[in-house]
Every structure is written in C-alpha cells, then in structure tokens.
Amino acid sequence: MPQHTTYGSLFTIPGTRAFTAGNLIARLPAGMFSVSAVVMIAGSRGSYALAGAVTATGLAATALTGPWIARLTDRHGQSRTALPATAVAALGSLALLLCVHYGAPNWTLFAAYTATATTPNTGGMSRARWAHLLADNPEALHTANSFEQAADELCFMLGPALAAFLCGTFFPEAGTVVGAVLLMTGTLIFTAQRKTEPPTSPVPEGGPPWRAPGIPSLLAGFMATGAVFGSMEVATLAYANATGHRAVGGAVLALQAAGSCTAGLLYGRLKPRVPAEHLLRWCLLAMSLSMSLPLLAARTFGSLTALAVALLLAGMATAPTMITAMTLVQHRAPEGRLNEGMSLVVTALLTGIACGSAAAGWTTDHTSATAAFWLPVAAATSALLVGVQGRTTP
C-alpha cells in the first residue's frame, strides 16, 4: 500500500474527500446547538438558569446514549444507524424550537432537548473510516487522526460563533434551524459514501471496550482532559467578566482552540519514532506544564491580553495529547467495537467537562476567577499521573 503521509495525499484515497466534506458539515452543529438553545430559552423565558439546566440535561443524556448508538453502529453499519439517529436528533431540536416559540411548559424543553442525545458521533465514525482504510499504514493514520483533531477544534471554534451570529442577526431560533439542516445534510452526504465504510460486526469479538487492556486508563485520562477544558472555559469567561471585558471572553477563549488546531496540524506532519504509549506521557507532561501559563498570566499580569497569549500557547499542548490518545484507543479497542470505543471517549470527555465546569463555577463564586485557573493545572496533572500509571500494554 502506498504511504500517505501528507494531508494532501490522504485525500487521494477514493471516497475520502466526499466523506470528509459530509462529516465536517455534520460536525459543525455540535458547537451550535447549546449556544442556540441558551439564546432561545433565555430570551423567551428570561432565565439563564433554566437554559443552563436544559443544556446540561442534554449533555448528560448524550453521555449515556452515545455508547449505545455507537454499539448499534458497529453491529449494523454507519449508514443504517446514523441516518435514523440523526433524524431523531434533528426532530428533537425542532421540537425544542416549537416548545420555546409557543410557550410550552418548562418540562417539555427538557424532553425535547434530551432527544438530541441520539446525535451520532460523526467524528468517531470518520476516525473509524480512517482506521479501516489505513490499517496497514501507521504514519498515515497518525496524519489522519491529526487532521480529525484539528477539524474538531475548528468546528468548535466556528460553531458557537456561527450560532451567535445567526441568532443575533436574524431571529433567536435561526441557529437551531440552520444547525438541524446542516446536521441532516452532512449526515446524508457522509453515509452515502458506502465504499469507505468499515465492515460491520454483527457478533463483535471480545468484551466491552471499557474492559479491554489499557482502555480504562485512557478513559480516565480523557475524563481528566475534559476537566481541563471545562474548568478553563468557565475560568476564562469569569475572568473576562471580572476585568470588565465580558463581550470578548468568548473570542479570547477561542484562542485556546486556535492554538490546539494549529498544533494538531503541525503534529500530523511529524513521524513519531517512539511507541504511542510513551509519546502520550510526554504529551501529557507538556499539557500539565502549559496549563500553568494562564494561571501565571492572570496572577502576574492581571491582563486579558496576557491571558489571551497564554491560552493560545496552552492550547498547543492539547491537540497532540488528544491525537496520541485517540490513536491508542484505535489500537486497543476490541475488533468490531471501534465506534463504541470512540463513543466512550466522548462520554469520558463530556463527564470531565461537566465536572470541570461545575468545579470552576464553585471556585469562582466562593474565591475568585483567578483562583479557578488552578483547576486546569490540577486536572492536567491528574491526567499525567493516570498516564504514568497506565502502563498496560495493548
């Protein structure tokens, strides 16, 4: 098999351009729905607490439902599973819109938004396709995983901004409508590419992925990394508000994703010469050290500009960590259970984000926004300790 070690050469493989285009369209709404829901609900009901509770419920439902959807995907195929799951999720978003618009009782908002938990993990499905196509080419798979991580960061940078623009420029429901259309359209394009779809496993080999050797420590590391993201987001927004720059808090936070996206693309051009499990420990060390930069910027300079630079630099350590850990999940997941393994990663990340956000919120309320920057440092250090201890060979 030819060596595909550059981003351009990856897309010379037949079908990869089409499924990537569909996947990017379907992935963009992931960063749109929560922002759109908050704008709709808070604007209509006058309660950010209600809006936050609804989106948190959807997050919890996604964490629980995702592995089940992924298990069905492994057994029945991406096309047969993703389309109906996406249809249910899109209808859930539209139901939320109607409930908000027509003043339905508050409990209907929770019920409608919970339906969006069936949204398939298109990023995981895309990585599963690359793993299938590049099974005999580890260097190319590393490049493909780097591209996917950069795509994640890009979508989560553009998604909230697009949602805010649509809701603010047109009408409060515009972000939800466009997000639902993009989700359905992208999934249709993605699943139409049958030739690149991994084979199904009606009777998967082995036990659940979370029992596979090496997977539990990886999931624990992903949870700690999620706590880094969740705590850093709340700490940054609270700090921007405390310094009188609330309006630019989101833009400053986006610099972390920009740094991660850039580092991910650069990392994909490298050719690692050491085993991924050893490389992961170095990446975790770099992440734990870099997370001290925002804390130092906030405590030493007290400047939002300094914090912005620190976030850009700190973000550059997260993508290599995520890419290397994702590669290990691909290697260690039992045969026929890769989509399920990838979905468990999402569940671990979402759990960590929720815990990190809650901890940072409590710290901000009871101490200060600056003190909350200790939490990403602690979470990254925890991820490092888990990585050092998790020496189980795949």
Short mmCIF file of C-alpha atoms in Angstrom, two decimals:
data_model
loop_
_atom_site.label_atom_id
_atom_site.label_comp_id
_atom_site.label_asym_id
_atom_site.label_seq_id
_atom_site.Cartn_x
_atom_site.Cartn_y
_atom_site.Cartn_z
CA MET A 1 0.00 0.00 0.00
CA PRO A 2 1.39 3.47 -0.84
CA GLN A 3 2.48 5.69 2.00
CA HIS A 4 0.07 8.59 2.60
CA THR A 5 1.96 10.82 5.00
CA THR A 6 0.80 14.31 3.98
CA TYR A 7 -2.62 15.89 4.27
CA GLY A 8 -2.92 16.27 0.52
CA SER A 9 -2.04 12.65 -0.18
CA LEU A 10 -4.61 11.43 2.36
CA PHE A 11 -7.36 12.71 0.11
CA THR A 12 -6.09 10.90 -2.95
CA ILE A 13 -7.70 7.78 -1.49
CA PRO A 14 -11.02 7.33 -3.32
CA GLY A 15 -14.05 8.47 -1.34
CA THR A 16 -12.16 10.31 1.41
CA ARG A 17 -12.94 13.81 0.13
CA ALA A 18 -16.66 13.12 -0.01
CA PHE A 19 -17.00 11.54 3.43
CA THR A 20 -14.78 14.25 4.97
CA ALA A 21 -16.90 17.03 3.44
CA GLY A 22 -20.09 15.45 4.76
CA ASN A 23 -18.54 14.85 8.14
CA LEU A 24 -17.40 18.46 8.53
CA ILE A 25 -20.88 19.72 7.67
CA ALA A 26 -22.46 17.31 10.16
CA ARG A 27 -19.91 18.08 12.86
CA LEU A 28 -20.28 21.86 12.79
CA PRO A 29 -23.70 21.88 14.57
CA ALA A 30 -22.13 20.22 17.63
CA GLY A 31 -20.84 23.64 18.59
CA MET A 32 -24.05 25.40 17.59
CA PHE A 33 -26.88 23.65 19.40
CA SER A 34 -26.07 24.51 23.01
CA VAL A 35 -25.43 28.20 22.23
CA SER A 36 -28.62 28.37 20.15
CA ALA A 37 -30.64 26.69 22.90
CA VAL A 38 -29.35 29.09 25.56
CA VAL A 39 -30.17 32.12 23.39
CA MET A 40 -33.66 30.82 22.60
CA ILE A 41 -34.61 29.78 26.12
CA ALA A 42 -33.05 32.70 27.99
CA GLY A 43 -34.53 35.18 25.54
CA SER A 44 -38.01 33.69 25.74
CA ARG A 45 -38.20 32.62 29.41
CA GLY A 46 -35.82 35.20 30.87
CA SER A 47 -33.84 32.58 32.77
CA TYR A 48 -30.26 31.57 32.14
CA ALA A 49 -30.60 29.05 34.95
CA LEU A 50 -33.35 27.25 33.03
CA ALA A 51 -31.35 27.43 29.81
CA GLY A 52 -28.28 26.01 31.53
CA ALA A 53 -30.28 23.22 33.14
CA VAL A 54 -31.79 22.20 29.80
CA THR A 55 -28.43 22.08 28.02
CA ALA A 56 -26.83 20.23 30.95
CA THR A 57 -29.59 17.62 30.77
CA GLY A 58 -28.91 17.18 27.07
CA LEU A 59 -25.18 16.80 27.79
CA ALA A 60 -25.85 14.09 30.37
CA ALA A 61 -28.25 12.29 28.03
CA THR A 62 -25.64 12.37 25.25
CA ALA A 63 -23.01 10.87 27.54
CA LEU A 64 -25.36 7.98 28.37
CA THR A 65 -26.84 7.44 24.91
CA GLY A 66 -23.68 7.80 22.82
CA PRO A 67 -22.13 4.37 23.56
CA TRP A 68 -25.45 2.64 22.81
CA ILE A 69 -25.73 4.39 19.42
CA ALA A 70 -22.11 3.51 18.68
CA ARG A 71 -22.69 -0.14 19.59
CA LEU A 72 -25.53 -0.28 17.08
CA THR A 73 -23.24 1.37 14.53
CA ASP A 74 -20.58 -1.32 14.97
CA ARG A 75 -23.16 -4.08 14.56
CA HIS A 76 -25.34 -2.68 11.78
CA GLY A 77 -23.14 -0.18 9.97
CA GLN A 78 -22.78 3.59 9.92
CA SER A 79 -25.33 4.21 7.18
CA ARG A 80 -28.12 2.14 8.72
CA THR A 81 -27.65 3.61 12.19
CA ALA A 82 -26.54 7.22 11.67
CA LEU A 83 -29.42 8.34 9.47
CA PRO A 84 -32.32 7.43 11.78
CA ALA A 85 -30.36 8.59 14.83
CA THR A 86 -29.71 11.94 13.15
CA ALA A 87 -33.36 12.28 12.15
CA VAL A 88 -34.44 11.82 15.78
CA ALA A 89 -31.87 14.38 16.96
CA ALA A 90 -32.90 16.93 14.33
CA LEU A 91 -36.56 16.48 15.24
CA GLY A 92 -35.64 16.97 18.90
CA SER A 93 -34.01 20.31 18.07
CA LEU A 94 -37.01 21.43 16.08
CA ALA A 95 -39.34 20.28 18.87
CA LEU A 96 -37.38 22.41 21.32
CA LEU A 97 -37.78 25.37 18.97
CA LEU A 98 -41.55 24.90 18.79
CA CYS A 99 -41.87 24.44 22.56
CA VAL A 100 -39.95 27.66 23.19
CA HIS A 101 -41.77 29.61 20.49
CA TYR A 102 -45.26 28.60 21.61
CA GLY A 103 -44.65 28.86 25.35
CA ALA A 104 -44.95 25.18 26.24
CA PRO A 105 -44.33 24.14 29.88
CA ASN A 106 -40.73 24.02 31.01
CA TRP A 107 -40.65 20.24 31.28
CA THR A 108 -41.22 19.96 27.53
CA LEU A 109 -37.94 21.79 26.94
CA PHE A 110 -36.05 19.11 28.84
CA ALA A 111 -37.89 16.33 27.00
CA ALA A 112 -37.28 17.85 23.57
CA TYR A 113 -33.60 18.61 24.12
CA THR A 114 -32.99 15.13 25.53
CA ALA A 115 -33.96 13.73 22.12
CA THR A 116 -30.89 15.41 20.62
CA ALA A 117 -28.76 12.90 22.55
CA THR A 118 -29.14 10.49 19.63
CA THR A 119 -26.83 12.67 17.52
CA PRO A 120 -24.23 10.19 16.19
CA ASN A 121 -20.57 10.73 16.90
CA THR A 122 -19.62 11.64 13.34
CA GLY A 123 -16.07 12.48 14.39
CA GLY A 124 -15.66 8.98 15.79
CA MET A 125 -17.20 7.44 12.68
CA SER A 126 -14.79 9.39 10.50
CA ARG A 127 -11.83 8.19 12.58
CA ALA A 128 -13.15 4.63 12.27
CA ARG A 129 -13.12 5.01 8.48
CA TRP A 130 -9.54 6.22 8.51
CA ALA A 131 -8.55 3.34 10.79
CA HIS A 132 -10.15 0.91 8.33
CA LEU A 133 -8.60 2.48 5.24
CA LEU A 134 -5.12 2.96 6.76
CA ALA A 135 -4.88 -0.17 8.88
CA ASP A 136 -1.52 -1.04 7.34
CA ASN A 137 -0.10 2.47 7.35
CA PRO A 138 0.51 3.80 10.90
CA GLU A 139 2.18 7.03 9.71
CA ALA A 140 -0.76 7.92 7.50
CA LEU A 141 -3.20 7.06 10.31
CA HIS A 142 -1.31 9.45 12.59
CA THR A 143 -1.71 12.19 9.97
CA ALA A 144 -5.42 11.39 9.53
CA ASN A 145 -6.04 11.48 13.29
CA SER A 146 -4.25 14.84 13.46
CA PHE A 147 -6.49 16.20 10.74
CA GLU A 148 -9.59 14.97 12.57
CA GLN A 149 -8.49 16.61 15.83
CA ALA A 150 -7.85 19.89 14.01
CA ALA A 151 -11.30 19.58 12.44
CA ASP A 152 -12.82 19.11 15.91
CA GLU A 153 -11.16 22.28 17.14
CA LEU A 154 -12.18 24.23 14.04
CA CYS A 155 -15.82 23.18 14.33
CA PHE A 156 -15.97 24.08 18.00
CA MET A 157 -14.46 27.47 17.21
CA LEU A 158 -16.78 28.25 14.30
CA GLY A 159 -19.95 26.59 15.63
CA PRO A 160 -20.64 28.89 18.60
CA ALA A 161 -19.67 31.97 16.59
CA LEU A 162 -22.00 30.98 13.74
CA ALA A 163 -24.84 30.26 16.15
CA ALA A 164 -24.41 33.59 17.92
CA PHE A 165 -24.33 35.41 14.59
CA LEU A 166 -27.46 33.71 13.25
CA CYS A 167 -29.46 34.17 16.46
CA GLY A 168 -28.41 37.79 16.84
CA THR A 169 -28.72 38.85 13.20
CA PHE A 170 -31.93 37.11 12.16
CA PHE A 171 -34.12 35.64 14.90
CA PRO A 172 -33.45 33.65 18.11
CA GLU A 173 -34.43 30.32 16.52
CA ALA A 174 -32.17 30.76 13.46
CA GLY A 175 -29.19 28.92 14.98
CA THR A 176 -31.28 25.86 15.81
CA VAL A 177 -32.90 25.73 12.36
CA VAL A 178 -29.60 26.04 10.49
CA GLY A 179 -27.91 23.57 12.84
CA ALA A 180 -30.60 20.93 12.25
CA VAL A 181 -30.38 21.39 8.47
CA LEU A 182 -26.58 21.15 8.48
CA LEU A 183 -26.66 18.06 10.69
CA MET A 184 -29.09 16.21 8.45
CA THR A 185 -27.43 17.31 5.21
CA GLY A 186 -23.93 16.43 6.36
CA THR A 187 -25.01 13.01 7.63
CA LEU A 188 -26.73 12.24 4.33
CA ILE A 189 -23.56 13.08 2.41
CA PHE A 190 -21.36 11.18 4.85
CA THR A 191 -23.40 7.98 4.94
CA ALA A 192 -23.81 7.96 1.15
CA GLN A 193 -20.12 7.05 0.87
CA ARG A 194 -20.54 3.30 1.31
CA LYS A 195 -17.19 2.25 -0.19
CA THR A 196 -15.17 3.75 2.66
CA GLU A 197 -17.47 2.47 5.42
CA PRO A 198 -15.87 -0.04 7.83
CA PRO A 199 -17.30 -3.57 7.76
CA THR A 200 -19.96 -4.42 10.32
CA SER A 201 -19.51 -6.87 13.18
CA PRO A 202 -22.90 -8.48 13.98
CA VAL A 203 -21.16 -10.56 16.66
CA PRO A 204 -18.27 -8.42 17.94
CA GLU A 205 -15.20 -10.14 19.32
CA GLY A 206 -14.20 -9.71 22.93
CA GLY A 207 -15.98 -7.85 25.69
CA PRO A 208 -16.97 -4.21 26.02
CA PRO A 209 -14.22 -1.72 25.09
CA TRP A 210 -14.06 -0.32 28.62
CA ARG A 211 -12.83 -3.72 29.80
CA ALA A 212 -10.09 -4.03 27.17
CA PRO A 213 -6.47 -3.82 28.40
CA GLY A 214 -5.28 -0.24 28.52
CA ILE A 215 -8.65 1.33 27.75
CA PRO A 216 -9.72 2.17 31.36
CA SER A 217 -6.61 4.29 31.95
CA LEU A 218 -7.15 6.07 28.63
CA LEU A 219 -10.76 6.86 29.54
CA ALA A 220 -9.64 8.18 32.92
CA GLY A 221 -7.12 10.38 31.11
CA PHE A 222 -9.80 11.66 28.74
CA MET A 223 -12.02 12.50 31.70
CA ALA A 224 -9.22 14.49 33.31
CA THR A 225 -8.55 16.23 29.98
CA GLY A 226 -12.24 17.08 29.72
CA ALA A 227 -11.97 18.68 33.16
CA VAL A 228 -9.15 20.83 31.76
CA PHE A 229 -11.44 22.08 29.00
CA GLY A 230 -14.49 22.64 31.23
CA SER A 231 -12.64 24.44 34.01
CA MET A 232 -10.59 26.58 31.62
CA GLU A 233 -13.74 27.72 29.80
CA VAL A 234 -15.54 28.86 32.94
CA ALA A 235 -12.41 30.40 34.47
CA THR A 236 -11.68 32.38 31.30
CA LEU A 237 -15.22 33.69 30.89
CA ALA A 238 -15.40 34.60 34.59
CA TYR A 239 -12.03 36.37 34.42
CA ALA A 240 -13.08 38.35 31.35
CA ASN A 241 -16.25 39.40 33.16
CA ALA A 242 -14.32 40.33 36.31
CA THR A 243 -11.94 42.53 34.32
CA GLY A 244 -14.77 44.33 32.56
CA HIS A 245 -14.36 42.64 29.16
CA ARG A 246 -17.28 40.23 29.19
CA ALA A 247 -18.09 40.77 25.50
CA VAL A 248 -14.73 39.43 24.31
CA GLY A 249 -14.50 36.47 26.67
CA GLY A 250 -15.62 34.02 24.00
CA ALA A 251 -13.12 35.37 21.48
CA VAL A 252 -10.28 35.06 23.99
CA LEU A 253 -11.31 31.51 24.81
CA ALA A 254 -11.37 30.65 21.10
CA LEU A 255 -7.62 31.29 21.01
CA GLN A 256 -7.10 28.11 23.01
CA ALA A 257 -8.90 26.14 20.29
CA ALA A 258 -6.94 28.04 17.63
CA GLY A 259 -3.67 27.04 19.25
CA SER A 260 -4.82 23.45 19.52
CA CYS A 261 -5.94 23.38 15.88
CA THR A 262 -2.60 24.75 14.67
CA ALA A 263 -0.59 22.36 16.82
CA GLY A 264 -2.71 19.44 15.66
CA LEU A 265 -1.97 20.17 12.01
CA LEU A 266 1.75 20.57 12.69
CA TYR A 267 1.83 17.42 14.82
CA GLY A 268 0.28 15.45 11.97
CA ARG A 269 3.26 16.25 9.75
CA LEU A 270 5.66 14.60 12.18
CA LYS A 271 6.61 10.95 12.02
CA PRO A 272 6.74 9.62 15.59
CA ARG A 273 9.56 7.14 16.10
CA VAL A 274 8.59 6.00 19.60
CA PRO A 275 5.60 3.89 20.70
CA ALA A 276 2.39 5.85 21.13
CA GLU A 277 2.07 4.97 24.83
CA HIS A 278 5.50 6.52 25.53
CA LEU A 279 4.72 9.53 23.37
CA LEU A 280 1.46 10.07 25.25
CA ARG A 281 3.30 10.53 28.53
CA TRP A 282 5.46 13.27 27.01
CA CYS A 283 2.36 14.95 25.60
CA LEU A 284 0.66 14.79 28.98
CA LEU A 285 3.74 16.30 30.63
CA ALA A 286 3.71 19.16 28.12
CA MET A 287 0.00 19.73 28.74
CA SER A 288 0.37 19.77 32.52
CA LEU A 289 3.19 22.33 32.28
CA SER A 290 1.47 24.54 29.71
CA MET A 291 -1.73 24.78 31.76
CA SER A 292 0.19 26.84 34.30
CA LEU A 293 0.60 29.63 31.72
CA PRO A 294 -2.96 31.03 32.03
CA LEU A 295 -2.67 30.90 35.81
CA LEU A 296 0.62 32.82 35.70
CA ALA A 297 -0.82 35.35 33.24
CA ALA A 298 -3.87 36.00 35.41
CA ARG A 299 -1.94 36.22 38.69
CA THR A 300 1.15 38.07 37.49
CA PHE A 301 -0.05 40.43 34.78
CA GLY A 302 -3.75 40.78 35.51
CA SER A 303 -4.27 41.47 31.81
CA LEU A 304 -6.74 39.91 29.44
CA THR A 305 -4.21 40.34 26.62
CA ALA A 306 -1.63 38.33 28.55
CA LEU A 307 -4.25 35.69 29.26
CA ALA A 308 -5.11 35.51 25.56
CA VAL A 309 -1.48 34.81 24.65
CA ALA A 310 -1.21 32.23 27.44
CA LEU A 311 -4.34 30.45 26.23
CA LEU A 312 -3.01 30.33 22.67
CA LEU A 313 0.21 28.71 23.88
CA ALA A 314 -1.54 26.38 26.34
CA GLY A 315 -3.91 25.20 23.65
CA MET A 316 -1.00 23.98 21.56
CA ALA A 317 -0.39 21.16 24.05
CA THR A 318 -3.90 19.70 23.99
CA ALA A 319 -4.19 18.53 20.36
CA PRO A 320 -1.07 16.29 20.39
CA THR A 321 -2.34 14.73 23.61
CA MET A 322 -5.78 14.04 22.15
CA ILE A 323 -4.37 12.72 18.87
CA THR A 324 -1.98 10.30 20.54
CA ALA A 325 -4.62 9.06 22.99
CA MET A 326 -7.15 8.58 20.15
CA THR A 327 -4.58 6.52 18.26
CA LEU A 328 -4.15 4.27 21.29
CA VAL A 329 -7.92 3.81 21.53
CA GLN A 330 -7.95 2.72 17.88
CA HIS A 331 -5.22 0.17 18.63
CA ARG A 332 -6.68 -1.16 21.86
CA ALA A 333 -10.42 -1.29 21.13
CA PRO A 334 -11.64 -4.88 20.58
CA GLU A 335 -12.19 -5.98 16.99
CA GLY A 336 -15.57 -4.79 15.75
CA ARG A 337 -16.09 -2.32 18.60
CA LEU A 338 -14.16 0.72 17.42
CA ASN A 339 -17.16 3.06 17.12
CA GLU A 340 -18.22 2.08 20.64
CA GLY A 341 -14.71 2.72 21.91
CA MET A 342 -14.66 6.16 20.31
CA SER A 343 -18.05 6.96 21.81
CA LEU A 344 -16.80 6.05 25.28
CA VAL A 345 -14.09 8.65 24.74
CA VAL A 346 -16.78 11.27 24.11
CA THR A 347 -18.63 10.15 27.24
CA ALA A 348 -15.43 10.48 29.30
CA LEU A 349 -14.71 13.92 27.85
CA LEU A 350 -18.26 15.17 28.46
CA THR A 351 -18.18 13.89 32.02
CA GLY A 352 -14.88 15.65 32.63
CA ILE A 353 -16.12 18.87 31.04
CA ALA A 354 -19.23 18.86 33.23
CA CYS A 355 -17.19 18.23 36.40
CA GLY A 356 -14.58 20.84 35.45
CA SER A 357 -17.22 23.44 34.67
CA ALA A 358 -19.04 22.83 37.96
CA ALA A 359 -15.81 22.97 39.98
CA ALA A 360 -14.67 26.16 38.28
CA GLY A 361 -18.07 27.76 38.81
CA TRP A 362 -18.00 26.94 42.52
CA THR A 363 -14.41 28.19 42.86
CA THR A 364 -15.24 31.44 41.07
CA ASP A 365 -18.26 32.11 43.27
CA HIS A 366 -16.51 31.29 46.54
CA THR A 367 -13.00 32.61 45.87
CA SER A 368 -12.14 34.38 42.60
CA ALA A 369 -11.89 33.87 38.86
CA THR A 370 -8.10 33.91 39.13
CA ALA A 371 -8.15 31.06 41.65
CA ALA A 372 -10.22 28.99 39.23
CA PHE A 373 -7.19 28.78 36.92
CA TRP A 374 -5.65 26.35 39.41
CA LEU A 375 -8.21 23.75 38.34
CA PRO A 376 -6.92 23.18 34.76
CA VAL A 377 -3.45 22.74 36.26
CA ALA A 378 -4.75 20.16 38.73
CA ALA A 379 -6.78 18.36 36.04
CA ALA A 380 -3.83 18.20 33.63
CA THR A 381 -1.58 16.92 36.39
CA SER A 382 -4.15 14.23 37.16
CA ALA A 383 -4.15 13.20 33.50
CA LEU A 384 -0.35 12.95 33.63
CA LEU A 385 -0.44 10.77 36.74
CA VAL A 386 -3.02 8.49 35.13
CA GLY A 387 -0.86 8.24 32.00
CA VAL A 388 2.25 7.38 34.00
CA GLN A 389 0.38 4.70 35.96
CA GLY A 390 -1.42 3.26 32.94
CA ARG A 391 1.36 1.06 31.66
CA THR A 392 -0.83 -1.79 30.50
CA THR A 393 0.35 -2.90 27.09
CA PRO A 394 -2.26 -3.10 24.30
#
